[in-house]
Coordinates of C-alpha atoms in Angstrom, one line a residue:
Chain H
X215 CA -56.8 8.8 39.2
X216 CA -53.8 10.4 40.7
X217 CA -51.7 12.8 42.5
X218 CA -48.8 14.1 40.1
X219 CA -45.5 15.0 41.9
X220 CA -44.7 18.7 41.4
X221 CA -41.8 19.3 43.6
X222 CA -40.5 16.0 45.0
X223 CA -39.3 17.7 47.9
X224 CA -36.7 16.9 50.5
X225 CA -37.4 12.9 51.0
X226 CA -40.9 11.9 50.3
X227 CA -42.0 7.7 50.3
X228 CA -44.4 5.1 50.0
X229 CA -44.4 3.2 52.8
X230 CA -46.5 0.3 54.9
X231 CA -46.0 -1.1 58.0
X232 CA -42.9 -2.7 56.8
X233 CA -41.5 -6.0 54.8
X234 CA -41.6 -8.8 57.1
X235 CA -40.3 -12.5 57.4
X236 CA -37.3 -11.8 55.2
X237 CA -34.6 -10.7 58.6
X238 CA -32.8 -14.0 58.5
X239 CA -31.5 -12.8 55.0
X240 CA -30.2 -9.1 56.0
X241 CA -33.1 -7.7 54.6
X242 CA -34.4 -5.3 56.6
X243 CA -38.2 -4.3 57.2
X244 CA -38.4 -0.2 56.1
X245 CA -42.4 0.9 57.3
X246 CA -43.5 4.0 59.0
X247 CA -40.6 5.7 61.4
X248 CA -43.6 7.0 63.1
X249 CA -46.1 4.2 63.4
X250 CA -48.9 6.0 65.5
X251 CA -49.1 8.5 63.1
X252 CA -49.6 5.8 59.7
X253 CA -52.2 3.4 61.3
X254 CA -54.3 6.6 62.6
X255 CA -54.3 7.9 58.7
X256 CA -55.7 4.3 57.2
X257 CA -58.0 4.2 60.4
X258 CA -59.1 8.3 59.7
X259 CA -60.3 6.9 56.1
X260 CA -61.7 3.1 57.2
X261 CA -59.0 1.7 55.1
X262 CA -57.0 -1.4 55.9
X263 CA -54.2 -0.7 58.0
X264 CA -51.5 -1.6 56.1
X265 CA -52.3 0.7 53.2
X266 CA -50.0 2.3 51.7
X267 CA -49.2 5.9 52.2
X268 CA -46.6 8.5 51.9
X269 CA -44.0 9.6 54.3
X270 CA -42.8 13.3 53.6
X271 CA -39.7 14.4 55.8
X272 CA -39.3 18.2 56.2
X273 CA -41.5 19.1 53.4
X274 CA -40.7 21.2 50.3
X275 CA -42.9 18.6 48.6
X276 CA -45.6 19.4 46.2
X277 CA -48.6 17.4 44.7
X278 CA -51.8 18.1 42.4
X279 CA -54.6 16.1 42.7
X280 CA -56.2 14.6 38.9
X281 CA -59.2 13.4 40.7
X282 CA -61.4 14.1 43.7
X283 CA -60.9 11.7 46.0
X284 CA -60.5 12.1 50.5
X285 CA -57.1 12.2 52.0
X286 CA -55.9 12.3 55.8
X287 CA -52.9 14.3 57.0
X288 CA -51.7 12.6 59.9
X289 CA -47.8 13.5 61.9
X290 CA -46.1 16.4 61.6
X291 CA -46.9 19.7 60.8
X292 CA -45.2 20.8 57.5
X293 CA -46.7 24.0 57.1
X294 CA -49.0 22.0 54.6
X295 CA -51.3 23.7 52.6
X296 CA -54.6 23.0 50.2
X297 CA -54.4 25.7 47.3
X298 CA -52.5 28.2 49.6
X299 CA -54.9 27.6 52.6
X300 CA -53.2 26.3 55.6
X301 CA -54.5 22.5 56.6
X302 CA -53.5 21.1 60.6
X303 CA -53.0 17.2 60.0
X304 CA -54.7 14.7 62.1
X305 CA -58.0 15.5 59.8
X306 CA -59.3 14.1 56.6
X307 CA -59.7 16.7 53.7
X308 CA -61.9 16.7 50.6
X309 CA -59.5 17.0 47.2
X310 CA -60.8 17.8 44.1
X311 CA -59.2 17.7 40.4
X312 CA -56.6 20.1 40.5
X313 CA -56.1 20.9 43.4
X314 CA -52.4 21.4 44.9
X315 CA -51.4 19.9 47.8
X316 CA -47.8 21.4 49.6
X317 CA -46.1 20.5 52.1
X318 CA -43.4 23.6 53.3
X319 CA -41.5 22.8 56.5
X320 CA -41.7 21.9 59.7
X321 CA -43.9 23.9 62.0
X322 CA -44.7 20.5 64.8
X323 CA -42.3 17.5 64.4
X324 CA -40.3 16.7 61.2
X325 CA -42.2 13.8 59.7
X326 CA -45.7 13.7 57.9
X327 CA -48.5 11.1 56.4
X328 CA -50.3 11.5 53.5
X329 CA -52.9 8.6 53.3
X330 CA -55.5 8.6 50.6
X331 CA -59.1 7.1 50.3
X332 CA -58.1 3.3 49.8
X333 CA -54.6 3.1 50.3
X334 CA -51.9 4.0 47.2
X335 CA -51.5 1.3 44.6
X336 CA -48.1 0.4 44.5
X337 CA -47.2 -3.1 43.1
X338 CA -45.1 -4.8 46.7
X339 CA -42.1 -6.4 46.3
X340 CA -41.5 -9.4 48.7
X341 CA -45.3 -8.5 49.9
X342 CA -44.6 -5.0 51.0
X343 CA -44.5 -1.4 49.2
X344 CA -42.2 -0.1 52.2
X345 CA -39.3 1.7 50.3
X346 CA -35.9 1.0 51.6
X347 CA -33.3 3.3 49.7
X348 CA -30.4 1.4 50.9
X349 CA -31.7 -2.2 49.4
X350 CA -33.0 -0.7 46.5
X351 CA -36.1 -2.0 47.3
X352 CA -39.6 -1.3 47.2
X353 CA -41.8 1.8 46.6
X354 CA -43.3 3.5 43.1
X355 CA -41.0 1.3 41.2
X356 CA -40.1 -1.6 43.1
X357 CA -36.2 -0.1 43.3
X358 CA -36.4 2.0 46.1
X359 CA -36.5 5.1 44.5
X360 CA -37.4 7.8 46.5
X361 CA -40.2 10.0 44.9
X362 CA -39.6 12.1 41.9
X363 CA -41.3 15.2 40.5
X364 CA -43.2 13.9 37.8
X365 CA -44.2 10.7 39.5
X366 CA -47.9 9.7 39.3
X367 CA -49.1 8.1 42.9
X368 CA -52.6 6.3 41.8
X369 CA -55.6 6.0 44.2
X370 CA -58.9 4.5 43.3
X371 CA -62.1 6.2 42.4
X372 CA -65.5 6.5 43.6
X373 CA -65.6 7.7 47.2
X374 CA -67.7 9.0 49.7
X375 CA -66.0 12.1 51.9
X376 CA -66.5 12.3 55.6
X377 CA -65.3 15.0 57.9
X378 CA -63.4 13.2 60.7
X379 CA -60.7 14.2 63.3
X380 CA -58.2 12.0 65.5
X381 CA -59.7 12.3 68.9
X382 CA -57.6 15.1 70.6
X383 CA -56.6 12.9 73.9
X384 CA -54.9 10.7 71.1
X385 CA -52.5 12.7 69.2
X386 CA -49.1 12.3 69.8
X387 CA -47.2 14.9 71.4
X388 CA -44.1 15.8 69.2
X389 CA -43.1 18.1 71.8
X390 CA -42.9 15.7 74.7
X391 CA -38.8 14.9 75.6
X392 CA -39.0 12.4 77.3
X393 CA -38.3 8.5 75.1
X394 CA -39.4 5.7 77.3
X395 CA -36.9 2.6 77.2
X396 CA -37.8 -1.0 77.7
X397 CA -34.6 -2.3 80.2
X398 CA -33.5 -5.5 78.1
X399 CA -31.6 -8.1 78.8
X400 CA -28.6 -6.2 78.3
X401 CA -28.5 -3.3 80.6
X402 CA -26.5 -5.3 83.7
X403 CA -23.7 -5.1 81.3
X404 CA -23.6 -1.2 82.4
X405 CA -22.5 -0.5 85.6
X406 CA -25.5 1.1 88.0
X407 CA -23.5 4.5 87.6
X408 CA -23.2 4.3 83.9
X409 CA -26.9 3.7 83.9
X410 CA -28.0 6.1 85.9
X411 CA -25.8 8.8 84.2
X412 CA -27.7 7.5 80.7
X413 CA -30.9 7.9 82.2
X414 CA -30.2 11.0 83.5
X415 CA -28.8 13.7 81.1
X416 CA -29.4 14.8 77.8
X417 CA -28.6 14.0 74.2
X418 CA -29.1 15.6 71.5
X419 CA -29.8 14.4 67.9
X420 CA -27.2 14.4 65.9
X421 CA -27.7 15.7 62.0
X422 CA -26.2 12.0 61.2
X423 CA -29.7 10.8 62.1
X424 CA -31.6 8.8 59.3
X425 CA -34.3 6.0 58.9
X426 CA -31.9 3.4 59.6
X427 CA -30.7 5.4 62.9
X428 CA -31.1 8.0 65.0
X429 CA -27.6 9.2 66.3
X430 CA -27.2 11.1 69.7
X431 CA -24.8 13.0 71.5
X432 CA -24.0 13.7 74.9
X433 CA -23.0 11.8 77.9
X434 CA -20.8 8.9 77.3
X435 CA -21.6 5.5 78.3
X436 CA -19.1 2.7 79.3
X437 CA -19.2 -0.4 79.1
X438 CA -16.4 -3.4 80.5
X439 CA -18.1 -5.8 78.0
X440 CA -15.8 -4.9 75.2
X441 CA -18.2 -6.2 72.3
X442 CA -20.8 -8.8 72.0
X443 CA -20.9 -11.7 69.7
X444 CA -23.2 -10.3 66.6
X445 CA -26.8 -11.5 67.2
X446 CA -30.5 -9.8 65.8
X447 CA -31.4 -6.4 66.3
X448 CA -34.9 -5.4 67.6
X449 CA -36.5 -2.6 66.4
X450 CA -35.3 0.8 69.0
X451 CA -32.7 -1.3 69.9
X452 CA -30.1 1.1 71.5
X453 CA -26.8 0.1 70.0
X454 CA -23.1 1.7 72.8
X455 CA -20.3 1.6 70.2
X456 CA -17.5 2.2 71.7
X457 CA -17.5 6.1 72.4
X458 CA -20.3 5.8 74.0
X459 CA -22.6 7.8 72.1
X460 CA -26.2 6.2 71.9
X461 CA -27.1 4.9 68.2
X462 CA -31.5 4.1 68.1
X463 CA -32.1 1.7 65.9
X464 CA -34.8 2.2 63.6
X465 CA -37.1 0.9 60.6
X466 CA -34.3 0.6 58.3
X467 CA -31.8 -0.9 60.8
X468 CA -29.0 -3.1 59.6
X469 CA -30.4 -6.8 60.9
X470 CA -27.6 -8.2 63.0
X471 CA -24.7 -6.4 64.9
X472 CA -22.4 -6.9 67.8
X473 CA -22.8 -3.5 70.1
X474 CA -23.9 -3.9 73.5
X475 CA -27.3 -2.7 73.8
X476 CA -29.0 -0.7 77.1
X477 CA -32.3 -1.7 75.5
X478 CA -35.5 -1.0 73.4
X479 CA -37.7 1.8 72.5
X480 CA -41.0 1.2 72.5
X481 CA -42.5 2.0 68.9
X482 CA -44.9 4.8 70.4
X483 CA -41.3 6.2 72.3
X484 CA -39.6 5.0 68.5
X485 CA -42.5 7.4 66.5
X486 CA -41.8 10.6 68.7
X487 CA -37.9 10.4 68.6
X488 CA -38.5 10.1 65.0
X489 CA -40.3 13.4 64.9
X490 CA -37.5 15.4 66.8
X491 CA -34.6 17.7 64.4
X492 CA -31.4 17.5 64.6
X493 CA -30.6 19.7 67.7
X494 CA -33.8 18.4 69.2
X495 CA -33.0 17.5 72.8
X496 CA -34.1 14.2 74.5
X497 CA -33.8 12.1 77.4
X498 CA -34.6 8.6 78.1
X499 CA -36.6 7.1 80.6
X500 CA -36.7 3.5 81.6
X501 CA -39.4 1.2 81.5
X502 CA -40.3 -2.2 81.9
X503 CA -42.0 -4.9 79.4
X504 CA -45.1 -5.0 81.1
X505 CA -45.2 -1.7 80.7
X506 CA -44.5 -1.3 77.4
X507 CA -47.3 -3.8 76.5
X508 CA -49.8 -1.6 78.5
X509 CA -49.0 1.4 76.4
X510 CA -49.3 -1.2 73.8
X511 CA -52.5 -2.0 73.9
X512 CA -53.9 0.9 75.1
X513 CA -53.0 2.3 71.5
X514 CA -54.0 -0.8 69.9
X515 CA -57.7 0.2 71.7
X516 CA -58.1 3.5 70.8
X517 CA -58.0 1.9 66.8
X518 CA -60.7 -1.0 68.1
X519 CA -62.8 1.7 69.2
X520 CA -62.6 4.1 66.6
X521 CA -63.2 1.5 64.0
Chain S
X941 CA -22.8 -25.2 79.6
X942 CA -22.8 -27.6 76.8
X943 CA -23.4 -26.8 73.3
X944 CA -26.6 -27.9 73.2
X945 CA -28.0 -26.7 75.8
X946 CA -32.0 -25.4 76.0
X947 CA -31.3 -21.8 75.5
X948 CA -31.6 -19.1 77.8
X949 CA -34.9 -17.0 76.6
X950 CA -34.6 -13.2 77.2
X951 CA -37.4 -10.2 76.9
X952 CA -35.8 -7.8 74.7
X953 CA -39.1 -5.7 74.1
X954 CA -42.5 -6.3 74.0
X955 CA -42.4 -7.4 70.8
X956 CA -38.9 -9.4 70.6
X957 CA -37.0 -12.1 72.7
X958 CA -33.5 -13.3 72.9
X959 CA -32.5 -16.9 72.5
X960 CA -29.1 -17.4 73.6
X961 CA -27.7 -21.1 72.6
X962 CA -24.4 -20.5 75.2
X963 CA -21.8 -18.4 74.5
X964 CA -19.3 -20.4 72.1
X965 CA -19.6 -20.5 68.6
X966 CA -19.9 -24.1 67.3
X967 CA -21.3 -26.6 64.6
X968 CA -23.8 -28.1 67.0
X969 CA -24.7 -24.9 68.1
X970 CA -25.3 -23.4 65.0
X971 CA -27.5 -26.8 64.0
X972 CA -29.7 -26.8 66.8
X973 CA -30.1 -22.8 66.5
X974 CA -31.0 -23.9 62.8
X975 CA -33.3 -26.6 63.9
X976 CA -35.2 -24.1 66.1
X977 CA -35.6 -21.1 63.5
X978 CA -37.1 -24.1 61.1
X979 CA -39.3 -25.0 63.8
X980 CA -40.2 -21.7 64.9
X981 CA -41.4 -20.5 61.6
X982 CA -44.4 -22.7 61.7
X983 CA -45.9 -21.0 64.9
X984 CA -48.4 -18.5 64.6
X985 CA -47.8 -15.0 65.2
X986 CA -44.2 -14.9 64.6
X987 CA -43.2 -12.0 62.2
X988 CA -39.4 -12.6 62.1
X989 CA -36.5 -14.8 63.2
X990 CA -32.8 -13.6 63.0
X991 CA -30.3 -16.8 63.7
X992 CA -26.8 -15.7 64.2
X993 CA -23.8 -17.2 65.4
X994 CA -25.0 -18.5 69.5
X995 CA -28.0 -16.6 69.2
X996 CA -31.8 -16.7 67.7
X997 CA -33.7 -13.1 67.8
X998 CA -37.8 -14.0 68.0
X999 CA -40.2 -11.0 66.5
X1000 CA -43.4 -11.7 67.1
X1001 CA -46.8 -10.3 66.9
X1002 CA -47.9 -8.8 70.2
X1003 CA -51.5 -8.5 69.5
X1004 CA -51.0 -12.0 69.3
X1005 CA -48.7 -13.2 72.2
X1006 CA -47.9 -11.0 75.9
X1007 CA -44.3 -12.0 77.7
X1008 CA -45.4 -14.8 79.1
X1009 CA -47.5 -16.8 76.0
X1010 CA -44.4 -15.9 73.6
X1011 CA -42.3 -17.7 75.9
X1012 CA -44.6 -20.4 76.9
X1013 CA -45.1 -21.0 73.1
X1014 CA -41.0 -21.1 72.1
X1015 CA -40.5 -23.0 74.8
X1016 CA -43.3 -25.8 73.7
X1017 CA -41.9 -25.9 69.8
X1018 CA -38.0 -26.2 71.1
X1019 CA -39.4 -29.3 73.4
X1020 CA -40.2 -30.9 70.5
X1021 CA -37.3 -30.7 69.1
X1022 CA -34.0 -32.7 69.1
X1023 CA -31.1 -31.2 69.1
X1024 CA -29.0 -34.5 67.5
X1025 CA -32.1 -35.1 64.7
X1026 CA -30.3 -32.8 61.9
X1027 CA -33.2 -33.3 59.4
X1028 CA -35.4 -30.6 60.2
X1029 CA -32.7 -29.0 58.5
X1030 CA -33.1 -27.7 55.0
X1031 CA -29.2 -27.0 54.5
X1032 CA -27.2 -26.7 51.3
X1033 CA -23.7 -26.5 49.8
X1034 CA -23.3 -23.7 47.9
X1035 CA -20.3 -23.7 45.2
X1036 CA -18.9 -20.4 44.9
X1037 CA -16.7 -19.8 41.7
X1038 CA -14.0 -17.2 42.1
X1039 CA -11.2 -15.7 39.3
X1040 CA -8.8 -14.8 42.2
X1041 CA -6.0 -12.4 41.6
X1042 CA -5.0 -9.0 41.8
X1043 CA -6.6 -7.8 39.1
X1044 CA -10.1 -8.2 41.0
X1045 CA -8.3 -8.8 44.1
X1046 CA -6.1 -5.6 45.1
X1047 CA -5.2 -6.6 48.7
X1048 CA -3.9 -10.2 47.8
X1049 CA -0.3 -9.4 47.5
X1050 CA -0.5 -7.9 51.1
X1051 CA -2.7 -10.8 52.3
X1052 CA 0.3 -13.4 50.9
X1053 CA 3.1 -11.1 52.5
X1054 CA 1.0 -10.6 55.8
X1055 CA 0.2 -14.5 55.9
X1056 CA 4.1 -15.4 54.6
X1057 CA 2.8 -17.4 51.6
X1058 CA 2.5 -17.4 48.0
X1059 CA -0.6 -15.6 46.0
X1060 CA -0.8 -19.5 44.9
X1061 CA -1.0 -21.2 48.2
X1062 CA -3.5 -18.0 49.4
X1063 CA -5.9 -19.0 46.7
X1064 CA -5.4 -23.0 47.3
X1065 CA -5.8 -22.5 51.0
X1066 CA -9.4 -20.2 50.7
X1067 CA -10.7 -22.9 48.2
X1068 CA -9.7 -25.8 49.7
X1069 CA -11.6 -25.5 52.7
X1070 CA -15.3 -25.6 53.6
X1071 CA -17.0 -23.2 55.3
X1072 CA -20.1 -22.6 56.7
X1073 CA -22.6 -20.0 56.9
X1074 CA -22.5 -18.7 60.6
X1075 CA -24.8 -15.7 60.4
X1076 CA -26.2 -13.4 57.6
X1077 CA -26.5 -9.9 57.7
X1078 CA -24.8 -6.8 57.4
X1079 CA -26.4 -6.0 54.2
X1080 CA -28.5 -8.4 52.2
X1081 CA -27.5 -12.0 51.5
X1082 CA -24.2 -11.3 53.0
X1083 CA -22.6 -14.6 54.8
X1084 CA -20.8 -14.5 57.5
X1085 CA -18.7 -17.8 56.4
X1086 CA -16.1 -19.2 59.1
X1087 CA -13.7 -20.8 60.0
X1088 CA -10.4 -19.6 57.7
X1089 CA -7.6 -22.0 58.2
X1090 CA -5.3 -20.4 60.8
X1091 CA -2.7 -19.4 58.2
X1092 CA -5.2 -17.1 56.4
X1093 CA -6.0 -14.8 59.1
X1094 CA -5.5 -11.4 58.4
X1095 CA -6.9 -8.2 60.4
X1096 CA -9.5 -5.8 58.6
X1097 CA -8.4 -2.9 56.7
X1098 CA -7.1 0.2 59.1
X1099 CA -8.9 2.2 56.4
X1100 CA -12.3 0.1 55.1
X1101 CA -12.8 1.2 51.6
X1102 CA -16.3 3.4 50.5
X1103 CA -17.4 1.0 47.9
X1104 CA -16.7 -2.9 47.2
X1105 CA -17.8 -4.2 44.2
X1106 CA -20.4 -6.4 44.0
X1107 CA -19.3 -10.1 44.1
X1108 CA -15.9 -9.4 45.7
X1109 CA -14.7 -11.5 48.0
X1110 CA -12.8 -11.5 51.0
X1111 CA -11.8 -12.6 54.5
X1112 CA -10.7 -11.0 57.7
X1113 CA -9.6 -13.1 60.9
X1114 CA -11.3 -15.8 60.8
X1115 CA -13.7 -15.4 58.2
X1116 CA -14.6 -14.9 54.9
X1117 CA -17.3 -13.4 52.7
X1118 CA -19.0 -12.5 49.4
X1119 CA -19.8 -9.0 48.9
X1120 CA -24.1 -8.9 47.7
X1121 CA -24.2 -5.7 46.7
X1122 CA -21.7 -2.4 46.6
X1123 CA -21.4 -1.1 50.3
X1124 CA -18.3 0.0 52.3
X1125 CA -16.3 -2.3 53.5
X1126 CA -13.3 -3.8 55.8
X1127 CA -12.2 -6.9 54.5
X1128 CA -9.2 -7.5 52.3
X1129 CA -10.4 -8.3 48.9
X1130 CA -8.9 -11.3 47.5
X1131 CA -11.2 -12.2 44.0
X1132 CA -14.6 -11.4 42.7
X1133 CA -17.3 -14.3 41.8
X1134 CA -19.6 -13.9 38.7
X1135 CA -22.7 -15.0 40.6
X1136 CA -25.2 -13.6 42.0
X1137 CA -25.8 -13.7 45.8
X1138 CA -29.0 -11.9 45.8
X1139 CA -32.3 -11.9 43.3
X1140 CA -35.0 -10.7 45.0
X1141 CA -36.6 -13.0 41.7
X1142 CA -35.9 -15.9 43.2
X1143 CA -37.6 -18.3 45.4
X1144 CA -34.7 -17.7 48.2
X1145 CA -34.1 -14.4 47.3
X1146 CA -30.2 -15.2 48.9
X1147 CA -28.0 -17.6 47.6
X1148 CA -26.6 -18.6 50.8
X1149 CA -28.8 -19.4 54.2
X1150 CA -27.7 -19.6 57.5
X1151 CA -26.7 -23.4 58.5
X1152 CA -25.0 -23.4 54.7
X1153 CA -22.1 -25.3 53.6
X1154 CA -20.1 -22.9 51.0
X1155 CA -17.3 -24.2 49.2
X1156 CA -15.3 -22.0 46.5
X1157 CA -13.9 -23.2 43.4
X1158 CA -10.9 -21.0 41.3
X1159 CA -12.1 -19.9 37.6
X1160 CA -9.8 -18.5 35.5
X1161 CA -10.3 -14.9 34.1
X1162 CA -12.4 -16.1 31.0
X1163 CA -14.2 -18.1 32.8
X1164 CA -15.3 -15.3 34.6
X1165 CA -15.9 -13.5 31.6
X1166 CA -18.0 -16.1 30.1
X1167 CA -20.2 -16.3 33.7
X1168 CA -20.9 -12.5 33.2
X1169 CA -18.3 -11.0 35.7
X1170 CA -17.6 -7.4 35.7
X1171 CA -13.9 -6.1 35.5
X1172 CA -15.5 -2.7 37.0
X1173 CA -15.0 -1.4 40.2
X1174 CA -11.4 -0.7 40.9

């Protein structure tokens, strides 16, 4: 029971919410660049959360279906369409034996979840299936390949379909600008004018922009504190170098480094920067823990009460 | 402050925190930060730790801890611990052989001139000393091994090469390294070691830890050979 890859498209992966524990040795964690997007997928099909799924960038990626099972399109809009018929994500969808599944290109956001009725099977590797092409780890086979046409991406028989829809009020918008920033620890290391001109202009993403980072340009910060001594990087981490140009730190982010840092996205902030194309304009907004962790689990209740 | 100091404990999001062991890279410092990341593993909710040179980054579970538990909970298991009592401590020496040379090494005849000694003494000095492993990172497995003697240091490439091979190894100011796997890199290569530094097979997946004592030991070319070293790469 199976999708087959027709056209593997652009950059298509299985991921999960990430390899964990395993830091202290440089390896990073990979998972879902927009996590909001994944968990409502396994929660749109009553599957556990961290089942795996795939994550199609831009699109140009084709699949037919060798047995009926349910899938949920969660994230972006990629043009995708069931045997020519245009599908909206944030819905689960009936698939039957031969039917093709495409995704085209990006109509809302850049970055899409496929999830099917039970999760992928994938064998992990270190406990996770999250594919990291820079460690050559994880994924279809344990390498870090990313997926190839021909590729078989197994899911388990015997279902029972069921029509459901993420609750409007809860889906992400891809259009929103504006990246909330938890202040860290770090942030007095900018003077009050260097903060207030990062807060206040815009940068744009720069097409050096991957999983591991997301690159920006525009106003230059400064810093007097000339470099750090190399310590662990959170996840949004935003990394000065030293011309100034804001680097967000990501899924796939290198585990250590010595950058001063203005602070942290939050992952909800993380998931929508991760949907913007290069050109995409944003701004950043500051917040503060406590905040964060409202936003936090007012997400994490919208899942308790759906399930 | 001094060395061992109870660390200063910073929000980073709401889902990491900082602990900051001073500001001055040390032995003792590196034990204790050692001694916490072992005690901090056993504590419930905690998804990662990343020790480093003066620092220890906490990831933890936030469905499981808000800013003030995580804190109240680090703070509890570092209590418990003393910072002279070295055996919580799982730490190692690592023997690292190495067929040094130009042939694996391209940038040793400039390290010798830069440093004003022979290839000879270059290769006595690096193995003669023991380092330890300050911080890992970069890329897998790779240690951040320090201190050099003071004669060996050199500055970093002007133009860092695309691809190292795998195994190469190399120093820059004060340190030295083992490259895991091929990546770009800085540092002026100086040998290449047969082994392995990273097997995702094995039980520590890295063959150095943080807190590690690495010492390196001159093979000669067939030795190399007969260890399964590649001449590839250059």
């Amino acid at each position: 029971m199976a999708f087959k890859v027709i056209k593997p498209g652009l950059l298509a992966l299985v991921q999960d919410l990430g390899r964990h524990g395993h830091m202290s040795i440089g390896l990073t964690t990979g998972g879902p660049m927009d996590e909001v997007a994944f968990r409502w997928g396994n929660a749109l099909l009553d599957n556990e959360p961290n089942s795996p799924q795939i994550e199609v960038t831009f699109g140009m990626f084709t699949l037919e279906a060798q047995a009926n099972t349910s899938i949920a399109l969660t994230g972006a809009d990629l043009g995708t369409t069931l045997n020519d018929k245009h599908i909206p994500p944030w819905q689960t969808y009936a698939i039957k034996k031969g039917d093709i599944l495409a995704f085209h290109q990006p109509v809302w956001g850049l970055r899409a979840y496929l999830s099917v009725k039970g999760g992928f099977l994938c064998e992990p590797t270190l406990g996770s299936v999250a594919t990291v092409m820079r460690e050559k780890i994880g994924g279809l086979t344990g390498k870090g390949d990313k997926l190839q046409k021909g590729d078989v991406l197994r899911y388990s028989l015997g279902h029972h379909h069921e029509r459901r829809s993420v609750p409007r009020l809860a889906i992400p918008n891809y259009g929103q600008t504006e990246i909330p920033v938890i202040l860290g620890y770090q942030y007095k290391a900018f003077s009050p004018l260097e903060r207030a001109n990062f807060f206040s202009s815009d940068y744009k993403v720069s097409p050096n922009s991957d999983r591991m980072g997301y690159r920006l340009e525009g106003k230059a910060v400064h810093t007097d504190l000339k470099g750090i001594i190399s310590e662990g990087i959170a996840y949004g981490a935003i990394q000065i170098p030293k011309d100034g140009q804001p680097i967000v730190l990501l899924r796939d982010r290198q585990s250590i480094g010595g950058y001063p840092k203005m602070g942290c996205v939050t992952r909800v902030g993380g998931g929508i920067l991760a949907q913007q194309k290069p050109g995409d304009v944003i701004q950043f907004t500051p917040i503060t823990v406590d905040q964060a962790e409202q936003e936090r689990h007012l997400q994490m209740a919208r899942f308790a009460q759906w399930r | 402050m001094s060395q061992t100091d109870f660390p200063n404990i910073d929000m980073v999001s709401n889902q990491a925190c900082l602990l900051t062991f001073g500001q001055v890279i040390s032995d003792a410092t590196s034990n204790y930060i050692a001694q916490v990341t072992q005690g901090l593993k056993s504590l419930a909710g905690i998804v990662d730790l990343v020790p480093s040179y003066t620092t220890l980054l906490v990831i933890f579970d936030d469905d499981h801890y808000d800013r003030f538990a995580i804190i109240k909970a680090i703070r509890h298991t570092i209590d418990a611990i003393d910072p002279n009592d070295f055996s919580l401590i799982d730490s190692r020496e690592v023997v690292i052989p190495v067929y040094y040379g130009e042939e694996l090494g391209p940038d040793i005849n400039d390290v010798a001139a830069h440093c004003q000694l022979s290839v000879d003494e270059i290769i006595q000095r690096h193995s003669d000393t023991t380092y330890r492993a300050y911080a890992i990172g970069f890329t897998p497995g790779f240690a951040f091994l320090g201190n050099t003697p003071d004669e060996l240091h050199v500055p970093r490439k002007t133009t860092p090469r695309l691809k190292v091979p795998i195994g190469s190894v190399a120093i820059a100011e004060n340190q030295t390294a083992v490259y895991p796997s091929v990546t770009p890199g800085g540092w002026q290569i100086i040998g290449r070691t047969p082994v392995n530094l990273i097997d995702w097979g094995s039980k520590n997946l890295a063959l150095i830890a943080m807190g590690d004592s690495v010492r390196f030991e001159p093979i000669s070319r067939d030795e190399f050979l007969v260890q399964g070293g590649l001449l590839d790469g250059f």
